[in-house]
Every structure is written in C-alpha cells, then in structure tokens.
Amino acid sequence: MKERLDELEAVVFSCGVEAARCQKIVSHHLKADGTVVTDEDLSITERLSACIGKLFPEANVVSEEKIIKPFDENARLTFVFDPIDGTDSYSQGMPLWCIGVGILDGDRRPIGSMIYLPFPGDGVIVRTDPDSPDVFIAGRKLQLPVEKSDDLKEIAIGSSAIRMLPLQRLSCRFRAYGSALLHSLMPVIYYGIDGGITPPCYVWDIAPAHAVVIKAGLDYQYIDGEDFSYDDELLIHRRKFQKPIVIGDEGFRKRIIDVLS
C-alpha cells in the first residue's frame, strides 16, 4: 500500500502547489447553500477522484463537491477528501487553507491522513499511513504522543462556534483559522494550542485530519460528551453533524465539556 500512497501524496502535493500558484487569479462563485467554490476546488476534485479511483478502485470515495460513486457498505476502505478546506480564505488570497484526504477502514475507523498545508515555502504534507503509528510532517517524524499542559491558554475554534457557545466561561485565547482541518491539526503541530472546537460541519471537513489527531494521542468528542462516530448521516446522506466537536486529549475534552455543555 505504501507505494500507492506515495503516488497519491505526489498528486496531493502537486494539487497544492498548483492551487497556491493560482490563488491570486482564481475565479470563484457561490453555491446554492451560499458557500464559496472556486475553479481550483473543481479541478482538484477531478484529479483526486481519478487518482484514488485508479489506485484503490474498490474503495468508497466521499468528496465535498460531487458524488463520485455509490457508497458500498462492504468496502474495506473509504477515502474522504476536501479539495480545499478554507475556500473562503483561499478565495481572498489568505494562506489559511489546506487540501485534506482521510482514510477510514471497513469499520469506519480513521486510519490514514494526507494533508497539504500551503506553508512554509512551497507547502508541506502531513501524513500518517493506515499500517503505521507514526505521523510525518514534510517527511520528518513527529514526536508522539503530543503532550499538553494542564493550563488552558489557547484554543483553535471555528468562527460560528463563537456564536454558539458560552465562551466567556473560559479564560483563554481563541484562534480562528477559517478551516476546520486546520483547527484539528493545530493542537498536533503547535505545542501552544491546547485543543480545538469545531462547529457543525461536514465529514470532509474533519475526517482528513482524524487519524493524525488519534495517533497524536488526541481525539474528537461531541460537546455534550457523546462519542463521535462516522454514521450514515455523515458518510452516505452527506449531512452536517449537529453538535460542536471538541478536539484534544482526554483531560482537555473533559474540561471543555464540563464548562460548556
């Protein structure tokens, strides 16, 4: 499988470099739900769906911009990808976006991630493979598990969650990056970010980062304490989950849920 994932990584990185190159000139419009879509979203969707279909023809493929193929409940793998997460930021020329591909196994457990970040330089790939406990950033192995302080200082948070939750109960800083995948990754990549809170969104906004989060010793959990899972509503019916998600280690999640739920 590694050789096939290496080939997929090359395509993801190529898509990211091309998206960054075109960012200043890309055209965009609004979809029916009022969200932004760009020409690069559509181009990357075609390239990634073709690449995954060639390398893993029996796998499910779930993407934001189109239904690639009917969902097979018996498939051993499901690829979930977002061609550009943070499209609004991308369309405005900001670097707060990424390309994310997540892999779920036959039991819908997150086992692999491949994410292009447009910084630094020409960008980097964050990757973890299904058969590996390691997470690599730009080819360098991350020291795991990620250890967090008991002091609550900074949280990565989706902007709409600011309106949904009584955040005045927390005495810490909040960082909104405009990308749900970045909110999941920041506690893994940066020691100073204690955890994250993501408002209701879609499976492609969170699944691509989930395997990285788990292998770093963190996880997702609903704000009311319910365990998070990839049910039919998310994967087959393509609906939003209905409650904010807390991202962090067990201590962080418990603290946030106790205060905000």
PDB file of N, CA and C in Angstrom, residues 5 8 13 19 23-24 55 59 66 99 101 113 124-125 129 143 154 156 168 176 183 189 228 232 243 247:
ATOM      1  N   LEU A   5       0.175   4.912  -1.800  1.00  0.00           N
ATOM      2  CA  LEU A   5       0.007   6.146  -1.030  1.00  0.00           C
ATOM      3  C   LEU A   5       1.072   7.177  -1.393  1.00  0.00           C
ATOM      4  N   LEU A   8      -0.285   8.790  -4.405  1.00  0.00           N
ATOM      5  CA  LEU A   8      -1.355   9.715  -4.036  1.00  0.00           C
ATOM      6  C   LEU A   8      -0.771  10.988  -3.428  1.00  0.00           C
ATOM      7  N   PHE A  13       0.276  16.797  -3.344  1.00  0.00           N
ATOM      8  CA  PHE A  13       1.238  17.897  -3.280  1.00  0.00           C
ATOM      9  C   PHE A  13       1.194  18.731  -4.562  1.00  0.00           C
ATOM     10  N   ALA A  19      -2.634  24.982  -6.708  1.00  0.00           N
ATOM     11  CA  ALA A  19      -3.642  25.843  -6.082  1.00  0.00           C
ATOM     12  C   ALA A  19      -3.003  27.102  -5.522  1.00  0.00           C
ATOM     13  N   GLN A  23      -3.772  31.016  -6.770  1.00  0.00           N
ATOM     14  CA  GLN A  23      -4.639  31.617  -5.753  1.00  0.00           C
ATOM     15  C   GLN A  23      -5.004  33.064  -6.057  1.00  0.00           C
ATOM     16  N   LYS A  24      -4.058  33.837  -6.566  1.00  0.00           N
ATOM     17  CA  LYS A  24      -4.315  35.261  -6.789  1.00  0.00           C
ATOM     18  C   LYS A  24      -5.199  35.531  -7.992  1.00  0.00           C
ATOM     19  N   LEU A  55      -5.921   4.018  -8.052  1.00  0.00           N
ATOM     20  CA  LEU A  55      -5.076   3.315  -7.086  1.00  0.00           C
ATOM     21  C   LEU A  55      -5.859   2.378  -6.183  1.00  0.00           C
ATOM     22  N   ALA A  59     -12.470   1.058  -3.272  1.00  0.00           N
ATOM     23  CA  ALA A  59     -12.735   1.900  -2.102  1.00  0.00           C
ATOM     24  C   ALA A  59     -13.884   2.867  -2.363  1.00  0.00           C
ATOM     25  N   LYS A  66     -18.814  16.721  -5.268  1.00  0.00           N
ATOM     26  CA  LYS A  66     -19.649  15.874  -6.114  1.00  0.00           C
ATOM     27  C   LYS A  66     -19.705  14.474  -5.522  1.00  0.00           C
ATOM     28  N   ILE A  99      -5.538  21.110   1.691  1.00  0.00           N
ATOM     29  CA  ILE A  99      -6.163  20.016   0.945  1.00  0.00           C
ATOM     30  C   ILE A  99      -6.071  18.780   1.822  1.00  0.00           C
ATOM     31  N   VAL A 101      -7.082  14.609   2.696  1.00  0.00           N
ATOM     32  CA  VAL A 101      -7.574  13.274   2.326  1.00  0.00           C
ATOM     33  C   VAL A 101      -7.514  12.397   3.575  1.00  0.00           C
ATOM     34  N   SER A 113      -4.238   9.648   7.010  1.00  0.00           N
ATOM     35  CA  SER A 113      -4.446  11.062   6.675  1.00  0.00           C
ATOM     36  C   SER A 113      -3.349  11.529   5.737  1.00  0.00           C
ATOM     37  N   VAL A 124       3.844  21.805   2.622  1.00  0.00           N
ATOM     38  CA  VAL A 124       4.289  20.544   3.197  1.00  0.00           C
ATOM     39  C   VAL A 124       3.118  19.565   3.249  1.00  0.00           C
ATOM     40  N   ILE A 125       3.442  18.300   3.360  1.00  0.00           N
ATOM     41  CA  ILE A 125       2.443  17.255   3.534  1.00  0.00           C
ATOM     42  C   ILE A 125       2.507  16.729   4.969  1.00  0.00           C
ATOM     43  N   ASP A 129       0.049   6.780   7.646  1.00  0.00           N
ATOM     44  CA  ASP A 129      -0.458   5.670   6.835  1.00  0.00           C
ATOM     45  C   ASP A 129      -1.269   4.690   7.684  1.00  0.00           C
ATOM     46  N   GLN A 143       7.249  13.725  17.091  1.00  0.00           N
ATOM     47  CA  GLN A 143       7.399  13.054  18.372  1.00  0.00           C
ATOM     48  C   GLN A 143       6.014  12.852  18.998  1.00  0.00           C
ATOM     49  N   GLU A 154      -4.689  28.521  24.901  1.00  0.00           N
ATOM     50  CA  GLU A 154      -5.158  28.865  23.559  1.00  0.00           C
ATOM     51  C   GLU A 154      -5.942  27.711  22.948  1.00  0.00           C
ATOM     52  N   ALA A 156      -7.968  26.585  19.236  1.00  0.00           N
ATOM     53  CA  ALA A 156      -8.342  26.819  17.846  1.00  0.00           C
ATOM     54  C   ALA A 156      -9.837  26.572  17.710  1.00  0.00           C
ATOM     55  N   GLN A 168     -17.399  32.867  27.248  1.00  0.00           N
ATOM     56  CA  GLN A 168     -16.972  33.749  28.325  1.00  0.00           C
ATOM     57  C   GLN A 168     -16.663  32.976  29.608  1.00  0.00           C
ATOM     58  N   ALA A 176      -9.130  31.623  15.414  1.00  0.00           N
ATOM     59  CA  ALA A 176      -9.982  31.145  14.330  1.00  0.00           C
ATOM     60  C   ALA A 176      -9.200  31.216  13.021  1.00  0.00           C
ATOM     61  N   HIS A 183      -8.080  23.621  12.376  1.00  0.00           N
ATOM     62  CA  HIS A 183      -8.427  23.620  13.795  1.00  0.00           C
ATOM     63  C   HIS A 183      -8.124  22.261  14.427  1.00  0.00           C
ATOM     64  N   ILE A 189       0.327  20.119  15.775  1.00  0.00           N
ATOM     65  CA  ILE A 189       1.532  20.724  15.213  1.00  0.00           C
ATOM     66  C   ILE A 189       2.172  21.715  16.178  1.00  0.00           C
ATOM     67  N   PHE A 228     -17.887  10.513  19.233  1.00  0.00           N
ATOM     68  CA  PHE A 228     -18.056  10.822  17.815  1.00  0.00           C
ATOM     69  C   PHE A 228     -17.896   9.551  16.983  1.00  0.00           C
ATOM     70  N   ASP A 232     -24.169   6.922   9.073  1.00  0.00           N
ATOM     71  CA  ASP A 232     -24.717   7.067   7.727  1.00  0.00           C
ATOM     72  C   ASP A 232     -25.081   8.505   7.406  1.00  0.00           C
ATOM     73  N   LYS A 243     -23.817  18.838  16.424  1.00  0.00           N
ATOM     74  CA  LYS A 243     -23.281  19.419  17.653  1.00  0.00           C
ATOM     75  C   LYS A 243     -21.806  19.745  17.462  1.00  0.00           C
ATOM     76  N   ILE A 247     -11.797  18.924  20.252  1.00  0.00           N
ATOM     77  CA  ILE A 247     -10.610  18.219  19.761  1.00  0.00           C
ATOM     78  C   ILE A 247      -9.502  18.387  20.792  1.00  0.00           C
TER      79      ILE A 247
END
